[in-house]
PDB file of C-alpha atoms in Angstrom:
ATOM      1  CA  MET A 108     -31.321  45.302 -25.000  1.00 66.00           C
ATOM      2  CA  LYS A 109     -31.039  41.574 -22.866  1.00 75.00           C
ATOM      3  CA  LYS A 110     -28.961  40.058 -26.083  1.00 78.00           C
ATOM      4  CA  ALA A 111     -27.001  43.239 -26.532  1.00 68.00           C
ATOM      5  CA  PHE A 112     -25.979  42.585 -22.105  1.00 59.00           C
ATOM      6  CA  PHE A 113     -25.930  38.714 -22.976  1.00 58.00           C
ATOM      7  CA  MET A 114     -23.378  39.606 -26.277  1.00 67.00           C
ATOM      8  CA  VAL A 115     -21.192  41.757 -23.828  1.00 60.00           C
ATOM      9  CA  LEU A 116     -20.988  39.184 -20.954  1.00 61.00           C
ATOM     10  CA  ALA A 117     -20.061  36.700 -23.043  1.00 60.00           C
ATOM     11  CA  CYS A 118     -17.139  38.453 -25.057  1.00 58.00           C
ATOM     12  CA  ALA A 119     -15.709  39.223 -21.319  1.00 59.00           C
ATOM     13  CA  ALA A 120     -16.099  35.825 -20.209  1.00 57.00           C
ATOM     14  CA  LEU A 121     -13.988  35.046 -23.612  1.00 56.00           C
ATOM     15  CA  VAL A 122     -11.435  37.225 -22.917  1.00 57.00           C
ATOM     16  CA  GLY A 123     -11.169  36.242 -19.138  1.00 54.00           C
ATOM     17  CA  PHE A 124     -10.630  32.461 -20.294  1.00 55.00           C
ATOM     18  CA  VAL A 125      -8.541  33.395 -22.922  1.00 52.00           C
ATOM     19  CA  GLY A 126      -6.541  36.173 -21.905  1.00 49.00           C
ATOM     20  CA  LEU A 127      -6.052  35.587 -18.291  1.00 47.00           C
ATOM     21  CA  PRO A 128      -3.853  32.621 -19.007  1.00 49.00           C
ATOM     22  CA  MET A 129      -1.558  34.474 -21.223  1.00 45.00           C
ATOM     23  CA  LEU A 130      -1.055  37.061 -18.151  1.00 43.00           C
ATOM     24  CA  GLN A 131       0.115  34.390 -16.390  1.00 47.00           C
ATOM     25  CA  ALA A 132       2.522  32.595 -18.713  1.00 54.00           C
ATOM     26  CA  VAL A 133       6.113  32.798 -17.616  1.00 58.00           C
ATOM     27  CA  GLU A 134       8.922  33.454 -20.269  1.00 70.00           C
ATOM     28  CA  ALA A 135      11.172  30.057 -20.661  1.00 70.00           C
ATOM     29  CA  PRO A 136      14.728  30.742 -21.107  1.00 72.00           C
ATOM     30  CA  ALA A 137      15.466  29.076 -24.575  1.00 79.00           C
ATOM     31  CA  ASP A 138      18.377  27.219 -23.386  1.00 86.00           C
ATOM     32  CA  LEU A 139      19.727  26.499 -19.751  1.00 87.00           C
ATOM     33  CA  THR A 140      22.332  23.779 -17.907  1.00 90.00           C
ATOM     34  CA  ILE A 141      20.307  21.438 -15.764  1.00 88.00           C
ATOM     35  CA  LYS A 142      22.831  21.259 -12.370  1.00 86.00           C
ATOM     36  CA  ALA A 143      22.855  19.066  -9.494  1.00 85.00           C
ATOM     37  CA  PRO A 144      21.934  20.100  -6.386  1.00 83.00           C
ATOM     38  CA  GLU A 145      24.616  21.857  -4.066  1.00 81.00           C
ATOM     39  CA  GLY A 146      27.041  19.343  -2.148  1.00 84.00           C
ATOM     40  CA  MET A 147      26.058  16.217  -4.513  1.00 85.00           C
ATOM     41  CA  LYS A 148      28.961  14.490  -5.775  1.00 86.00           C
ATOM     42  CA  VAL A 149      28.686  14.626  -9.538  1.00 86.00           C
ATOM     43  CA  THR A 150      29.838  11.699 -11.540  1.00 87.00           C
ATOM     44  CA  GLN A 151      28.770  12.672 -15.234  1.00 90.00           C
ATOM     45  CA  SER A 152      28.764  16.400 -16.820  1.00 92.00           C
ATOM     46  CA  GLU A 153      26.010  18.770 -16.725  1.00 92.00           C
ATOM     47  CA  VAL A 154      22.932  18.284 -18.989  1.00 93.00           C
ATOM     48  CA  LYS A 155      22.341  21.152 -22.148  1.00 93.00           C
ATOM     49  CA  PHE A 156      18.598  21.805 -21.930  1.00 92.00           C
ATOM     50  CA  SER A 157      16.438  23.575 -24.522  1.00 91.00           C
ATOM     51  CA  HIS A 158      12.848  24.726 -23.512  1.00 87.00           C
ATOM     52  CA  LYS A 159      12.326  26.057 -26.827  1.00 87.00           C
ATOM     53  CA  GLY A 160      12.579  22.335 -28.415  1.00 88.00           C
ATOM     54  CA  HIS A 161      10.029  20.947 -25.445  1.00 89.00           C
ATOM     55  CA  ALA A 162       7.597  23.864 -25.919  1.00 86.00           C
ATOM     56  CA  LYS A 163       4.621  21.527 -27.182  1.00 87.00           C
ATOM     57  CA  ILE A 164       4.667  20.152 -23.341  1.00 88.00           C
ATOM     58  CA  ASP A 165       2.815  21.462 -20.715  1.00 87.00           C
ATOM     59  CA  CYS A 166       5.223  23.309 -18.144  1.00 85.00           C
ATOM     60  CA  LYS A 167       3.170  21.587 -15.230  1.00 84.00           C
ATOM     61  CA  VAL A 168       4.368  17.963 -16.751  1.00 87.00           C
ATOM     62  CA  CYS A 169       7.646  18.778 -15.446  1.00 86.00           C
ATOM     63  CA  HIS A 170       7.418  21.604 -12.804  1.00 84.00           C
ATOM     64  CA  HIS A 171       4.588  19.468 -11.195  1.00 81.00           C
ATOM     65  CA  LYS A 172       4.960  21.139  -7.646  1.00 75.00           C
ATOM     66  CA  GLY A 173       5.846  24.618  -7.970  1.00 66.00           C
ATOM     67  CA  GLU A 174       6.066  27.413 -10.386  1.00 67.00           C
ATOM     68  CA  ALA A 175       7.096  27.075 -13.834  1.00 65.00           C
ATOM     69  CA  ASN A 176      10.280  29.168 -12.683  1.00 67.00           C
ATOM     70  CA  GLN A 177      11.277  26.893  -9.630  1.00 69.00           C
ATOM     71  CA  LYS A 178      14.042  24.166 -10.622  1.00 73.00           C
ATOM     72  CA  CYS A 179      13.858  20.523  -9.698  1.00 75.00           C
ATOM     73  CA  ASN A 180      16.871  21.043  -7.201  1.00 69.00           C
ATOM     74  CA  THR A 181      15.814  24.220  -5.093  1.00 70.00           C
ATOM     75  CA  ALA A 182      14.409  23.106  -1.734  1.00 69.00           C
ATOM     76  CA  GLY A 183      11.961  20.830  -1.109  1.00 75.00           C
ATOM     77  CA  CYS A 184      11.590  19.356  -4.135  1.00 81.00           C
ATOM     78  CA  HIS A 185      14.132  17.038  -5.737  1.00 84.00           C
ATOM     79  CA  ASP A 186      17.126  18.612  -3.779  1.00 81.00           C
ATOM     80  CA  SER A 187      18.523  15.223  -2.500  1.00 83.00           C
ATOM     81  CA  ALA A 188      22.100  15.687  -2.358  1.00 79.00           C
ATOM     82  CA  ASP A 189      23.092  12.021  -1.695  1.00 85.00           C
ATOM     83  CA  ALA A 190      24.363  10.647  -5.051  1.00 81.00           C
ATOM     84  CA  LYS A 191      23.168   7.356  -3.929  1.00 87.00           C
ATOM     85  CA  ASP A 192      19.762   8.143  -3.325  1.00 87.00           C
ATOM     86  CA  LYS A 193      18.158   6.811  -7.077  1.00 89.00           C
ATOM     87  CA  THR A 194      14.312   5.988  -5.656  1.00 90.00           C
ATOM     88  CA  SER A 195      13.420   8.603  -3.059  1.00 90.00           C
ATOM     89  CA  GLU A 196      10.834  11.396  -4.163  1.00 87.00           C
ATOM     90  CA  LYS A 197      13.172  13.840  -3.218  1.00 88.00           C
ATOM     91  CA  SER A 198      15.784  12.067  -5.405  1.00 89.00           C
ATOM     92  CA  PHE A 199      17.542  14.200  -8.195  1.00 88.00           C
ATOM     93  CA  TYR A 200      18.659  11.419 -10.111  1.00 90.00           C
ATOM     94  CA  LYS A 201      15.403  10.018 -10.233  1.00 90.00           C
ATOM     95  CA  ALA A 202      13.700  13.188 -11.519  1.00 89.00           C
ATOM     96  CA  PHE A 203      15.397  13.014 -14.587  1.00 91.00           C
ATOM     97  CA  HIS A 204      15.802   9.073 -15.149  1.00 92.00           C
ATOM     98  CA  ASP A 205      13.011   7.455 -14.047  1.00 93.00           C
ATOM     99  CA  MET A 206      12.135   4.943 -16.991  1.00 92.00           C
ATOM    100  CA  LYS A 207       8.764   4.674 -15.667  1.00 91.00           C
ATOM    101  CA  SER A 208       7.875   8.312 -14.996  1.00 90.00           C
ATOM    102  CA  GLU A 209       6.696  10.309 -17.837  1.00 88.00           C
ATOM    103  CA  ARG A 210       7.662  13.657 -16.046  1.00 87.00           C
ATOM    104  CA  SER A 211      11.443  12.221 -16.215  1.00 92.00           C
ATOM    105  CA  CYS A 212      12.880  13.244 -19.421  1.00 93.00           C
ATOM    106  CA  ILE A 213      13.910   9.409 -19.981  1.00 95.00           C
ATOM    107  CA  GLY A 214      10.933   8.267 -19.601  1.00 94.00           C
ATOM    108  CA  CYS A 215       9.317  10.537 -21.459  1.00 94.00           C
ATOM    109  CA  HIS A 216      11.351   9.775 -24.402  1.00 95.00           C
ATOM    110  CA  LYS A 217      10.876   6.397 -24.065  1.00 94.00           C
ATOM    111  CA  LYS A 218       6.988   6.747 -24.395  1.00 93.00           C
ATOM    112  CA  GLU A 219       7.324   9.049 -26.867  1.00 93.00           C
ATOM    113  CA  ALA A 220      10.070   7.113 -28.707  1.00 95.00           C
ATOM    114  CA  LYS A 221      11.867  10.484 -29.428  1.00 93.00           C
ATOM    115  CA  GLY A 222      14.895  12.035 -27.466  1.00 93.00           C
ATOM    116  CA  PRO A 223      18.250  10.640 -25.798  1.00 94.00           C
ATOM    117  CA  THR A 224      17.963   7.766 -23.306  1.00 94.00           C
ATOM    118  CA  LYS A 225      21.585   6.788 -23.243  1.00 94.00           C
ATOM    119  CA  CYS A 226      23.873   8.656 -20.822  1.00 93.00           C
ATOM    120  CA  PRO A 227      26.220   9.897 -23.234  1.00 94.00           C
ATOM    121  CA  GLU A 228      23.419  11.410 -25.471  1.00 95.00           C
ATOM    122  CA  CYS A 229      22.637  13.984 -22.619  1.00 94.00           C
ATOM    123  CA  HIS A 230      26.117  13.782 -20.250  1.00 94.00           C
ATOM    124  CA  PRO A 231      28.852  14.504 -23.042  1.00 90.00           C
ATOM    125  CA  LYS A 232      32.012  13.578 -21.654  1.00 86.00           C
ATOM    126  CA  LYS A 233      33.954  16.262 -19.843  1.00 73.00           C
ATOM    127  CA  SER A 234      37.007  17.882 -21.617  1.00 64.00           C
TER     128      SER A 234
END
């Protein structure tokens, strides 16, 4: 009887550890366009981004402060609309271009030695 009880308990624990995170998973959009915060003077074209192409990366690497469905340019995150602000933690520019941070696009691409690292590779010429 004790053995059966412990087997049921072990199975329940296993289901809890494996099943519960799947219930909380957010279905990421396949493709999206990264847009600057409202009011920011934009000098480059918008960036097309593929979540599907980044599926092997843990969501928390990029979405490090909030929910997985929270965008970087939402209030309280990287929402600085000052185009000259390229160094503060609120800087929208720094969130994607910081070469020293594995959380930024360019920083991660340099570390992994794959992916675009030059302006026109992400920002195609406006037509």
